[in-house]
Coordinates of C-alpha atoms and ligand atoms in Angstrom, one line a residue:
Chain A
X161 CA -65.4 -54.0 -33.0
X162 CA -63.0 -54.7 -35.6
X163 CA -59.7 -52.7 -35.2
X164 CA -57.6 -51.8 -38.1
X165 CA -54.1 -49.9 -37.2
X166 CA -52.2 -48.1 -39.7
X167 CA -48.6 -47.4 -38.8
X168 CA -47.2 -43.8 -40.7
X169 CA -49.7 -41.4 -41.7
X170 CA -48.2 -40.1 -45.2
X171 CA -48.7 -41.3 -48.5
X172 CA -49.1 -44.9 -48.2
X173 CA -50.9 -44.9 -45.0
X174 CA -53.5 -42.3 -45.8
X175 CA -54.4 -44.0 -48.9
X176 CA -54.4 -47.5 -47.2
X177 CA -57.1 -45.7 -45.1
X178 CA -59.3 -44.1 -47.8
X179 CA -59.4 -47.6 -49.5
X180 CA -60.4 -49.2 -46.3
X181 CA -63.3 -47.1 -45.4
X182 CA -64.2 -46.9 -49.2
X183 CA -64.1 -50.8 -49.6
X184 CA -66.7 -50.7 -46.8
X185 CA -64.6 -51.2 -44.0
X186 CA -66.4 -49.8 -40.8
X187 CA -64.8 -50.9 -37.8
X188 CA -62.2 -48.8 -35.8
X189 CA -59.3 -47.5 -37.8
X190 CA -56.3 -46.1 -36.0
X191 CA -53.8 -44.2 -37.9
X192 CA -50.0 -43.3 -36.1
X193 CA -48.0 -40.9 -37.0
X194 CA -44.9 -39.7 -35.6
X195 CA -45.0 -36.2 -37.2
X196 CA -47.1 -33.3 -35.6
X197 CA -48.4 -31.8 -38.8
X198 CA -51.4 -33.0 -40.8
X199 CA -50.3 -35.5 -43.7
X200 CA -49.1 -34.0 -46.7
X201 CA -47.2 -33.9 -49.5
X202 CA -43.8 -34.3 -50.1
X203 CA -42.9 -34.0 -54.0
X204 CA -43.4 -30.0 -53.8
X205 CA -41.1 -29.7 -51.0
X206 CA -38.1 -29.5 -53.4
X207 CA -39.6 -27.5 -55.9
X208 CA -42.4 -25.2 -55.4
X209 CA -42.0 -24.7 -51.6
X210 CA -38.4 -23.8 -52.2
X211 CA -39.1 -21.8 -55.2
X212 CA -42.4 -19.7 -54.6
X213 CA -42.4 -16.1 -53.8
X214 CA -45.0 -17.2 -50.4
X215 CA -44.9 -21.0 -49.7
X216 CA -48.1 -22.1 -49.2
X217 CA -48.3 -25.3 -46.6
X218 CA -51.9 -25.5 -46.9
X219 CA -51.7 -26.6 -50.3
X220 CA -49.3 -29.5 -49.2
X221 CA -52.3 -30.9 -47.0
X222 CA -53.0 -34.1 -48.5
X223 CA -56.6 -34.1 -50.2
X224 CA -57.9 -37.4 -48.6
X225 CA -57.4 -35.5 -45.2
X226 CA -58.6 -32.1 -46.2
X227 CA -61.7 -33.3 -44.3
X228 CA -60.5 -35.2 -41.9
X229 CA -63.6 -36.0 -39.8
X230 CA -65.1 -38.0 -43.2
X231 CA -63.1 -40.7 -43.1
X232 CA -63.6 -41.2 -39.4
X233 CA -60.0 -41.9 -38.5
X234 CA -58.8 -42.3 -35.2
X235 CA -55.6 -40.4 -35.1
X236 CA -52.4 -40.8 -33.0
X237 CA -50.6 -37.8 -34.5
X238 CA -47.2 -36.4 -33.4
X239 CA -47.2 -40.7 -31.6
X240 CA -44.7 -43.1 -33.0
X241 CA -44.7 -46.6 -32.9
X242 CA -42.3 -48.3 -30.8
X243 CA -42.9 -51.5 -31.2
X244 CA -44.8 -54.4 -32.5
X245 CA -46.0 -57.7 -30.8
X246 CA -47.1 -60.1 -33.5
X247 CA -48.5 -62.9 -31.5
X248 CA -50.0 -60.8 -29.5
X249 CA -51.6 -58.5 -32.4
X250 CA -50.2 -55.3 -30.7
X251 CA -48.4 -51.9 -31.4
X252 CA -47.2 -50.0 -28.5
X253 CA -47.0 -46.1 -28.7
X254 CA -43.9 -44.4 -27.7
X255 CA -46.2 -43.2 -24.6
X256 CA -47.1 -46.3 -23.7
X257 CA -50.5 -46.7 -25.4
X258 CA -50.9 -50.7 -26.6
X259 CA -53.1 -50.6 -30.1
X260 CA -54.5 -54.1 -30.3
X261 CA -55.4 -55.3 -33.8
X262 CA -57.3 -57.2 -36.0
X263 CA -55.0 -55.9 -39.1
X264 CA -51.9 -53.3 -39.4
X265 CA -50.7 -51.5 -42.3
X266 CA -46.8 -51.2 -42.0
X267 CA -46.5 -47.7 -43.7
X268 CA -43.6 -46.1 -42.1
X269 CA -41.8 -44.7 -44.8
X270 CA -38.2 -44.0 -45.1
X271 CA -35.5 -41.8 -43.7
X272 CA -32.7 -39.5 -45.2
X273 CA -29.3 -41.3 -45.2
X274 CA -26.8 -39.1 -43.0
X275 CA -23.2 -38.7 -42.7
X276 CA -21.1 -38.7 -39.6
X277 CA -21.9 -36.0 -37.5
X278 CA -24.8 -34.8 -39.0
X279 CA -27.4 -34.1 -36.7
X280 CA -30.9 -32.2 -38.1
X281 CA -31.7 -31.0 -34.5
X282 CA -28.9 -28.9 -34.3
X283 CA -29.5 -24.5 -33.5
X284 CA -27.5 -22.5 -35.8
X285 CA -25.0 -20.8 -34.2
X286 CA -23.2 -23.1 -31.4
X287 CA -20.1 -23.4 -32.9
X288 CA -20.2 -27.1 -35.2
X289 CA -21.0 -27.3 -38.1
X290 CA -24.1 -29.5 -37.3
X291 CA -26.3 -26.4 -38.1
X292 CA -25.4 -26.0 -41.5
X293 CA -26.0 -29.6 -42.5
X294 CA -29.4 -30.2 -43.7
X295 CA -31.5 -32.5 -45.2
X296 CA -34.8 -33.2 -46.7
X297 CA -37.8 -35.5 -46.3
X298 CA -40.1 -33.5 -44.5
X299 CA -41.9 -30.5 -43.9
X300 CA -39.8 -29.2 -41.2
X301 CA -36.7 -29.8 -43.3
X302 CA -37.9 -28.4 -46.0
X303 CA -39.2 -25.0 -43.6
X304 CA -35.1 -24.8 -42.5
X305 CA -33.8 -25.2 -46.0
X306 CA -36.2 -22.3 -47.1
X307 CA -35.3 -20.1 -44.4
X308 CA -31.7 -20.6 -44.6
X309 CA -32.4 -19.5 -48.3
X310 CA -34.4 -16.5 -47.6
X311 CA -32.4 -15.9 -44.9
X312 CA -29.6 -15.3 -47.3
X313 CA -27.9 -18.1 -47.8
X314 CA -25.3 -17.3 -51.0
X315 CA -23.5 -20.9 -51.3
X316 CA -24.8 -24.2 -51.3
X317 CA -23.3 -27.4 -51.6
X318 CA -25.6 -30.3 -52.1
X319 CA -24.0 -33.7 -51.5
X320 CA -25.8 -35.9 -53.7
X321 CA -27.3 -35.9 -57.1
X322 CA -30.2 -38.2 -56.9
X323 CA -33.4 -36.9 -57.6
X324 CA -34.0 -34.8 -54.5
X325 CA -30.6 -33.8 -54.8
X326 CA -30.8 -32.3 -58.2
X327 CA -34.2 -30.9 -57.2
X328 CA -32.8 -29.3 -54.4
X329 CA -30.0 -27.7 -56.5
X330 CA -32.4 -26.8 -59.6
X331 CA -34.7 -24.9 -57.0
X332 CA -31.6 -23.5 -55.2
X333 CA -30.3 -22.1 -58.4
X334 CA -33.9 -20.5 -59.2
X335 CA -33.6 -18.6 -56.2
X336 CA -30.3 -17.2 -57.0
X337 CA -28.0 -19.0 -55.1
X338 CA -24.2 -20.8 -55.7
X339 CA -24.5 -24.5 -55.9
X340 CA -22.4 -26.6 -56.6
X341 CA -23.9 -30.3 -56.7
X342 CA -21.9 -33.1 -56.0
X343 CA -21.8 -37.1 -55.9
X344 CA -19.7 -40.0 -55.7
X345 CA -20.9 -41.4 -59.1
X346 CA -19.9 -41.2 -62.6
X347 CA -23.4 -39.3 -63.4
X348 CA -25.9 -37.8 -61.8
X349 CA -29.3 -39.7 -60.8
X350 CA -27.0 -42.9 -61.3
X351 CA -29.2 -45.3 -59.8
X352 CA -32.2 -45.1 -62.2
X353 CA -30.7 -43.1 -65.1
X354 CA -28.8 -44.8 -67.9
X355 CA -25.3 -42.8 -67.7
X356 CA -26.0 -40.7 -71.0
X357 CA -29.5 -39.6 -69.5
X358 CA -27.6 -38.8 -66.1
X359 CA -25.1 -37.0 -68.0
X360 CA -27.9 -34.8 -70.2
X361 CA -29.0 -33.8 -66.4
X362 CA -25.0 -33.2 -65.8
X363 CA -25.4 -30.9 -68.5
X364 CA -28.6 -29.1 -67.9
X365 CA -27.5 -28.4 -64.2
X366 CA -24.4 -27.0 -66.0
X367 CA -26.0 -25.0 -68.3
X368 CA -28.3 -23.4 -65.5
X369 CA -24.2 -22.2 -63.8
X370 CA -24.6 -25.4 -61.0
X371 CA -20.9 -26.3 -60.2
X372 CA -21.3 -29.8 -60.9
X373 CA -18.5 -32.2 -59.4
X374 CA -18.9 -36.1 -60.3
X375 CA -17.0 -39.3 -58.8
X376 CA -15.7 -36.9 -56.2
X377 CA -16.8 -38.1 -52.2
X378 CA -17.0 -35.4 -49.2
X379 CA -14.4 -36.4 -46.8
X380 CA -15.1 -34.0 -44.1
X381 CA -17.5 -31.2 -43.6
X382 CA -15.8 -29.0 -40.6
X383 CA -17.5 -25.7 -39.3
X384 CA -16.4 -22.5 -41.4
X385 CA -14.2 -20.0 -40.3
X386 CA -17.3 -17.4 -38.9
X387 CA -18.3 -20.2 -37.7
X388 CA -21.6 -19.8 -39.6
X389 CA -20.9 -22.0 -42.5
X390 CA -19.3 -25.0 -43.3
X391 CA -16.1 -26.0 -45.5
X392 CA -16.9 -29.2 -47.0
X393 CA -13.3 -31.1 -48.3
X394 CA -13.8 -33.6 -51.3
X395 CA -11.2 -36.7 -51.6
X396 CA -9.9 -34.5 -54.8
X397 CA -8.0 -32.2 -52.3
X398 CA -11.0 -29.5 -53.0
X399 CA -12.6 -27.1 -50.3
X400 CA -15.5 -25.7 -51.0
X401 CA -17.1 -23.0 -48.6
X402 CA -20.6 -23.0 -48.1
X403 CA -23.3 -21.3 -46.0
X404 CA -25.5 -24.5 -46.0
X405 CA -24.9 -28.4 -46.7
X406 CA -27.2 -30.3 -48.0
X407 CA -27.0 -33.8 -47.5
X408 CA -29.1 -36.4 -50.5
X409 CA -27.6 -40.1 -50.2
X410 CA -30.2 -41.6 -50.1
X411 CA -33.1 -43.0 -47.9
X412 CA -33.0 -46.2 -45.6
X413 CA -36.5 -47.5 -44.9
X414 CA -38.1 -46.8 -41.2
X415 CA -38.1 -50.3 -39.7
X416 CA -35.7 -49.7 -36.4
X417 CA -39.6 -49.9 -34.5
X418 CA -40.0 -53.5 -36.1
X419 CA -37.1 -55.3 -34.9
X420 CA -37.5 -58.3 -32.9
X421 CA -40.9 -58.3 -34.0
X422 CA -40.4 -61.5 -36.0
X423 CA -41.5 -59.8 -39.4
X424 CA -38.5 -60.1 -42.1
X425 CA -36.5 -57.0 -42.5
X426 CA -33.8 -56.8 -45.4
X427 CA -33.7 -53.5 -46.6
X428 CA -37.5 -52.8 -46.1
X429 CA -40.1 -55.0 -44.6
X430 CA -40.1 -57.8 -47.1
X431 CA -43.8 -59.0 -48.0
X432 CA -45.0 -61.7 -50.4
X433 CA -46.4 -60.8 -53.9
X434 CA -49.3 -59.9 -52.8
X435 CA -47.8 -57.0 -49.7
X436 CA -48.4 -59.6 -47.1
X437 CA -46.0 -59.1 -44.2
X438 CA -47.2 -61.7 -41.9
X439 CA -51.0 -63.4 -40.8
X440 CA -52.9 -59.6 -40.9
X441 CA -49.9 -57.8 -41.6
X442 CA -49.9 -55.9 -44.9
X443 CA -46.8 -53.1 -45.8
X444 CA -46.9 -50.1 -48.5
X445 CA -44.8 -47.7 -49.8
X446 CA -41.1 -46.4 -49.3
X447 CA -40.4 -49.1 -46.6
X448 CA -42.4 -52.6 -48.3
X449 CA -39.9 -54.5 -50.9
X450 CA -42.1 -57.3 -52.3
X451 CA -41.6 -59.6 -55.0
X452 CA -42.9 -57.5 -58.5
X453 CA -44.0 -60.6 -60.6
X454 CA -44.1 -58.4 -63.4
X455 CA -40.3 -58.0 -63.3
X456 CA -39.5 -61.7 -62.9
X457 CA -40.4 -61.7 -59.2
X458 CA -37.1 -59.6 -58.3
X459 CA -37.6 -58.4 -54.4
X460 CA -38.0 -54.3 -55.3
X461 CA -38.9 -51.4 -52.9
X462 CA -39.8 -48.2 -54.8
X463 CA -39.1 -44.8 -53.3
X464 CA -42.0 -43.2 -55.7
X465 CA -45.1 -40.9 -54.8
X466 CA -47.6 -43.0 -57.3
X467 CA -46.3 -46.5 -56.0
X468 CA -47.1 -45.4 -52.7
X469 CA -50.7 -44.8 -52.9
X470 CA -50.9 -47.5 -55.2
X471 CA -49.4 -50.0 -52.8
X472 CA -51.5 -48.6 -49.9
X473 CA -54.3 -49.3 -51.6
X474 CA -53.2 -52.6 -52.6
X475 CA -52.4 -53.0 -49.2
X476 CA -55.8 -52.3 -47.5
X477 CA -57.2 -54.6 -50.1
X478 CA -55.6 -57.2 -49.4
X479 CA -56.0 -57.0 -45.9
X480 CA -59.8 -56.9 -46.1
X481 CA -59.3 -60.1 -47.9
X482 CA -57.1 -61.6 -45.5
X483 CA -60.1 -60.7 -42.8
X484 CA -62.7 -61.2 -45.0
X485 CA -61.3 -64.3 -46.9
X486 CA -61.2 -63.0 -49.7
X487 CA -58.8 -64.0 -52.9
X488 CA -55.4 -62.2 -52.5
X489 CA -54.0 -60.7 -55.6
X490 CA -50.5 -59.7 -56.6
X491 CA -49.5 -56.2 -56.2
X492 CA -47.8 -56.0 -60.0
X493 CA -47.3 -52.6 -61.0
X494 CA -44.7 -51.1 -63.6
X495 CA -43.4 -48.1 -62.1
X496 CA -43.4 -44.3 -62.7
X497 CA -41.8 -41.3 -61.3
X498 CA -41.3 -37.8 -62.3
X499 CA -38.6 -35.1 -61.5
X500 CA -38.9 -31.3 -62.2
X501 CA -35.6 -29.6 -62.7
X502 CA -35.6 -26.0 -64.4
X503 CA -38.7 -26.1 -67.2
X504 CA -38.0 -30.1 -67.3
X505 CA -40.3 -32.6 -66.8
X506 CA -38.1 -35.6 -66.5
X507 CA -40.2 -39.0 -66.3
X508 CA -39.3 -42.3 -66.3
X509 CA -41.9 -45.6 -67.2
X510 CA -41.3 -49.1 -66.3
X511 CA -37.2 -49.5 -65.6
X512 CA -34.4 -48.8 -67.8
X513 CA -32.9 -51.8 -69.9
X514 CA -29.4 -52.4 -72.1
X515 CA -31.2 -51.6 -75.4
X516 CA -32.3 -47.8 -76.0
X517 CA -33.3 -45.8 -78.9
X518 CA -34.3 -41.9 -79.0
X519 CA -37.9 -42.6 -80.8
X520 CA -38.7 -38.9 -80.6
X521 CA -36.8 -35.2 -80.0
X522 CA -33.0 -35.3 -79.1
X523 CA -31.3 -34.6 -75.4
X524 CA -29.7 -31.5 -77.0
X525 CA -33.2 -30.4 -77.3
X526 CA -34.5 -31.5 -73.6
X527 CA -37.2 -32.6 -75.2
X528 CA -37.2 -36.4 -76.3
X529 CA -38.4 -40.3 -75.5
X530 CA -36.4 -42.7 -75.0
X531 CA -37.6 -46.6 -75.7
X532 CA -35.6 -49.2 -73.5
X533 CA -35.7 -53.0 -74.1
X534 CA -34.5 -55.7 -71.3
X535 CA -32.0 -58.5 -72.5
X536 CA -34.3 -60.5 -74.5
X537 CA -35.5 -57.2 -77.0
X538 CA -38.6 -56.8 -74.8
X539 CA -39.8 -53.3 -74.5
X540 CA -39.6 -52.6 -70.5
X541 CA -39.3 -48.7 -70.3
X542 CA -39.2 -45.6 -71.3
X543 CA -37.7 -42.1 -70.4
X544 CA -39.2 -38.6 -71.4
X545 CA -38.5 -35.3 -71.4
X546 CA -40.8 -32.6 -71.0
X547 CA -43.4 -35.0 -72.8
X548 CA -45.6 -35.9 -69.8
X549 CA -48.1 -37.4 -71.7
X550 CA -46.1 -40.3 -73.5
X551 CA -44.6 -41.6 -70.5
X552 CA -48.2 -42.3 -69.2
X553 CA -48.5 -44.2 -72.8
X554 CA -45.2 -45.8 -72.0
X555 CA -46.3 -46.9 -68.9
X556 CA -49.7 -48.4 -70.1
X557 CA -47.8 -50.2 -73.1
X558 CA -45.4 -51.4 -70.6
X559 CA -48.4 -53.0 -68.5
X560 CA -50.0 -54.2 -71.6
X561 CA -47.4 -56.3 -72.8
X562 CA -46.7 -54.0 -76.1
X563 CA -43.5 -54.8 -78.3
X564 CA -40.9 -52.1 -79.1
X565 CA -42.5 -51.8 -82.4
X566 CA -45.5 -51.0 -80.9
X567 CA -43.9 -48.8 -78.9
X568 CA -42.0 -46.9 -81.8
X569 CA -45.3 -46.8 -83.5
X570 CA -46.7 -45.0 -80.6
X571 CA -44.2 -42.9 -79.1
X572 CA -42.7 -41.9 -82.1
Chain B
X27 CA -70.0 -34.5 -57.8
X28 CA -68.5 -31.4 -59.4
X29 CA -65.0 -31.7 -60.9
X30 CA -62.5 -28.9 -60.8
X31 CA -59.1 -28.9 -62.1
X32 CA -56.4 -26.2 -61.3
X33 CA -55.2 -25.2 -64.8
X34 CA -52.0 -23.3 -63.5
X35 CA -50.8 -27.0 -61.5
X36 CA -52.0 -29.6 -64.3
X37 CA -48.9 -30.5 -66.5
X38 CA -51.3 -32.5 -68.6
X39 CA -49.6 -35.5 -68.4
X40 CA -52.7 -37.5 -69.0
X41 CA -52.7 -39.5 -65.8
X42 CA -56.8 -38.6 -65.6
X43 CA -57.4 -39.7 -69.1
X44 CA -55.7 -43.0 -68.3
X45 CA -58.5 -43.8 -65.7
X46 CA -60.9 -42.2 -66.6
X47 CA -61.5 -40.9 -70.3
X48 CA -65.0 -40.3 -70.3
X49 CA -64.0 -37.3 -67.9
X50 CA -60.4 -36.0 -68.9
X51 CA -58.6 -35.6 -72.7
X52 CA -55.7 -34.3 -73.1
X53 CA -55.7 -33.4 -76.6
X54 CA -52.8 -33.2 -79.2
X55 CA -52.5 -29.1 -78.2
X56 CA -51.5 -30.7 -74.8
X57 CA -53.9 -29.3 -73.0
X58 CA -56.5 -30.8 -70.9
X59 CA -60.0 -30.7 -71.6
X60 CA -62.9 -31.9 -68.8
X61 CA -65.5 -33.5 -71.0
X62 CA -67.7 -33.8 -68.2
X63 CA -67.6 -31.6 -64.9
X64 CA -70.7 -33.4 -63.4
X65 CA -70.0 -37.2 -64.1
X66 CA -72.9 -39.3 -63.4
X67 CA -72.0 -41.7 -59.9
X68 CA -71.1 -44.8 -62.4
X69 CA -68.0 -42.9 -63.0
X70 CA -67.9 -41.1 -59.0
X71 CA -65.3 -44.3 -58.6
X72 CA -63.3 -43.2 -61.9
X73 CA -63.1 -40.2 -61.2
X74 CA -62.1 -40.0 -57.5
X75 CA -59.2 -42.3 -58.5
X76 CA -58.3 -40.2 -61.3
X77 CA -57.9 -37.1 -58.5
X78 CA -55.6 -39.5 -55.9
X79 CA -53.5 -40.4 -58.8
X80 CA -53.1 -36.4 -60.4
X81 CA -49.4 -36.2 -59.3
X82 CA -50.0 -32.3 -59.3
X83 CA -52.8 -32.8 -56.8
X84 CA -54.8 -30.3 -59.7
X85 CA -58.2 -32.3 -59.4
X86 CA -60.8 -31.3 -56.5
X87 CA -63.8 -33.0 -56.4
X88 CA -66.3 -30.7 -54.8
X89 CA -69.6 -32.3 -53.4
Ligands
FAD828 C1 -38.5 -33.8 -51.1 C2 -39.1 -35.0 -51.8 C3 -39.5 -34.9 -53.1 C4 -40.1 -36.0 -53.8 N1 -40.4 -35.8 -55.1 C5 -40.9 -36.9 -55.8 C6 -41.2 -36.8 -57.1 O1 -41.1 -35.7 -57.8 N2 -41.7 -37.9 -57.8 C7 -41.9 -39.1 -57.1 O2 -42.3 -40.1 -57.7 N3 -41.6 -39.2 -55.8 C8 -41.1 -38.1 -55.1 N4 -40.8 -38.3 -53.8 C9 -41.0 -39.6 -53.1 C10 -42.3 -39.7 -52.4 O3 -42.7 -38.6 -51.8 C11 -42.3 -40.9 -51.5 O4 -42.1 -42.1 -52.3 C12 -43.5 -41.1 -50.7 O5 -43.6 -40.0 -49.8 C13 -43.6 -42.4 -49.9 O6 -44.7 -42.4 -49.1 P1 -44.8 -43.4 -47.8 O7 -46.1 -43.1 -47.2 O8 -44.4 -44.8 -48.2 O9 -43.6 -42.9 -46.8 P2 -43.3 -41.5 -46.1 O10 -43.8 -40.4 -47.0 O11 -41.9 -41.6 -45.8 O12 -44.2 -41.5 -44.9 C14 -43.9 -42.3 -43.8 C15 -44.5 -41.6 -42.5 O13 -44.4 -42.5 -41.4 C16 -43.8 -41.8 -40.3 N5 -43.1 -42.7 -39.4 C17 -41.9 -43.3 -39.6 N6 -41.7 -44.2 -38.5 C18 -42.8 -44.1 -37.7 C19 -43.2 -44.8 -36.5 N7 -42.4 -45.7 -35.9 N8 -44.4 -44.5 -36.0 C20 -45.2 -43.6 -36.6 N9 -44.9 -43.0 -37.7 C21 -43.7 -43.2 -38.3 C22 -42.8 -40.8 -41.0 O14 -42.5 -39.8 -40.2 C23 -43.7 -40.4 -42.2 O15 -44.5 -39.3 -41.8 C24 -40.2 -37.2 -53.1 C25 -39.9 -37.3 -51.7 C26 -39.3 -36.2 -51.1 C27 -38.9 -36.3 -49.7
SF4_829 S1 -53.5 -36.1 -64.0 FE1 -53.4 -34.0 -63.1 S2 -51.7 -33.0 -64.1 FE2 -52.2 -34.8 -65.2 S3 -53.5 -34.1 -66.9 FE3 -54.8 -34.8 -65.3 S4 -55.2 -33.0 -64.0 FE4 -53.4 -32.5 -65.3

């Protein structure tokens, strides 16, 4: 029998899976995954789950799996990968079982950044400040941050104001708690923000009483002085004493289990245009960087929930093609994400350019689009405000081809 | 195939509509409307592609 392995059984792999069984695939489908709990979601971990009176993890249950004897998977849950033997089609369990395959999905996701010292096993209570330094990418992370919060917790200090960052300090704030959100940049969400957007989300974490401190770096987080907390020091001279740390740099892509194994690794597994890792090897999601050819053919990874199912999917088709002999096809998407902060709806379509123009609303308002054009005056993006339905426009423009003037005529 | 959609999760960002508009509108009230809660199986495809891609996981697809 045919044997199809998927490697990390979230958001990428799950959906490679679906599309397998759904394209007709009927052989033997293993799927890994190195956490205990049944996939799920992450987006509502720093927002709803931290915010609702009663968090409700069966809601988090991803859908595909809600019935998991349908899609006739053969799990390997709480199992890591270790490693990967390419000419010898293998993956080998961390206990030891060898998965020989016909085809892998590489969907192993991506890990929190951490800084020195930090160490998310830690028990409260034995005397470093280790305990107090969390972080957040899954559901156990996200069950520590919501006790430590319902446990009491009156100051926070969030290092980091990308988008789980400021998430983490909207939903903080909503719950009644002192934050005070900081990061090394000139503006929060830096990296995928232009700087005037990042500062309107400066100002509406302001205006919600977040303590917001920009181009300032923690230099040292020590345990506090009941040794409960933690007194972070910024490279400013400030101290700021806090009952929990929160810790959002960033995410490095989960490919430790992959080395040696002869697939290329720069910052993700790197894949052709098409999410071809290697003869049978495809990769999706957080940890795949492929060629977009829509963007020039620029290697890109994308750390997004809607580029992850629609890469695994991609993925598992283009594996069945590579069994099958079938005619690849380019994975090509524009992307899309969404952050909820406060009552904001903050979503971005396609990727920010050097040209932009407010075709709709004003920041003041927190209401608005925002039209962005690459170096040549081609529309390439757009960012909106609590108007959910005209970034999916955007994004549909953006895939069409449309011109700005289309654009204004549509968004406007 | 029976479509539901959880009113209080759906931001009505129109993500449904995109795939599959025979199904979902989201109107200029912003609110989303199901045109059709028992789609015919031409659309089964749509319409389960329509519920993976509902960032709010507010589509359930019952039977
Ligand atoms: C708190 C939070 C909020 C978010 N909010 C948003 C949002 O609002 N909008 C948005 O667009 N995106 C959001 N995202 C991003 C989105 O969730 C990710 O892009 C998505 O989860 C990526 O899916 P993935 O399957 O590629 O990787 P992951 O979800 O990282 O899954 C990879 C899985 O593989 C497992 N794994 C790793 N190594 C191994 C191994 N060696 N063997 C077996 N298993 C392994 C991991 O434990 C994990 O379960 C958010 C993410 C987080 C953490
Ligand atoms: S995709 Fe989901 S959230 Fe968006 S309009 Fe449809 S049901 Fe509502």
């Amino acid at each position: 029998m045919v044997t199809i392995a998927v490697a990390g059984a979230s958001l990428a792999g799950v959906q490679a899976a679906q599309v397998l069984r759904r394209q007709g695939f009927d052989g033997r489908l293993v799927v890994i995954g190195d956490e205990p709990h049944q996939p799920y979601d992450r987006p509502p971990l720093s927002k709803e789950y931290l915010t609702a009176d009663e968090p409700d993890e069966e809601r988090l249950k991803l859908r595909a799996t809600a019935d998991p004897a349908a899609l006739d998977l053969d799990w390997r849950l709480g199992r890591a990968a270790v490693s990967l033997d390419l000419a010898g089609s293998t993956v080998v369990l961390d206990d030891g079982e060898a998965i020989a395959f016909d085809g892998l999905v590489v969907a192993t996701g991506a890990s929190p950044r951490r800084l020195p010292g930090q160490d998310p096993g830690a028990e409260a209570g034995d005397g470093s400040s280790a305990a107090t330094l969390l972080e957040l990418r899954t559901l156990d992370d996200a069950r520590r941050l919501r006790a430590a919060i319902d446990g009491g917790a009156t100051r926070i200090v969030v290092c980091g104001a990308g988008f789980i960052g400021a998430e983490v300090a909207a939903s903080a704030r909503q719950r009644g708690v002192d934050v005070t959100l900081i990061d090394a940049a000139p503006a929060p969400m830096d990296r995928v923000l232009d700087r005037e957007a990042g500062m309107a989300v400066a100002d509406l974490h302001r205006a919600n009483g977040v303590d917001v401190r920009l181009g300032v770096k923690v230099t040292e987080v020590a345990a506090g002085e009941d040794r409960a907390g933690a007194l972070v020091t910024l490279d400013d001279g400030a101290e700021l004493a806090a009952d929990v740390v929160v810790v959002g740099i960033g995410v490095v892509p989960n490919t430790a289990w992959l080395d040696g194994s002869g697939l290329t690794i720069d910052d993700g597994v790197v894949t052709d245009a098409t999410t071809l890792a290697a003869e049978r090897v495809v990769a999706a999601g957080d940890v795949a960087r492929w060629p977009n050819q829509r963007f020039g053919g620029s290697l890109m990874r994308v750390e997004q929930w809607d580029n992850a199912i629609d890469m695994g999917g991609h993925a598992a088709r283009r594996l069945l093609a590579e069994l099958d002999g079938g005619q690849p096809e380019p994975f090509r998407p524009v992307p899309w994400f969404w952050s909820d902060q406060y009552d904001r709806k903050i979503q971005l379509a396609g990727v920010v350019g050097p040209h932009r123009e407010i075709v709709q609303g004003t920041m003041d308002e927190g209401r608005f689009v925002q039209l962005y054009a690459d170096d040549d005056g081609r529309f390439c993006g757009a960012l909106c405000w609590n108007r959910p339905r005209q970034a999916i426009q955007a994004r549909q423009l953006v895939a069409d081809g449309g011109t700005l003037d289309a654009a204004r005529e549509r968004l406007g | 195939m029976k479509v539901v959609v959880d009113f209080d999760l759906c931001e009505s960002n129109a993500v449904c509509m995109n795939i599959a508009p025979e199904v979902f509108e989201v109107r200029d009230d912003d609110f989303l409307y199901i045109l059709n809660e028992t789609p015919e199986p031409a659309l089964h495809e749509k319409v389960r592609e329509a519920a993976e891609r509902c960032p709010k996981q507010a589509i359930t697809l019952e039977g």
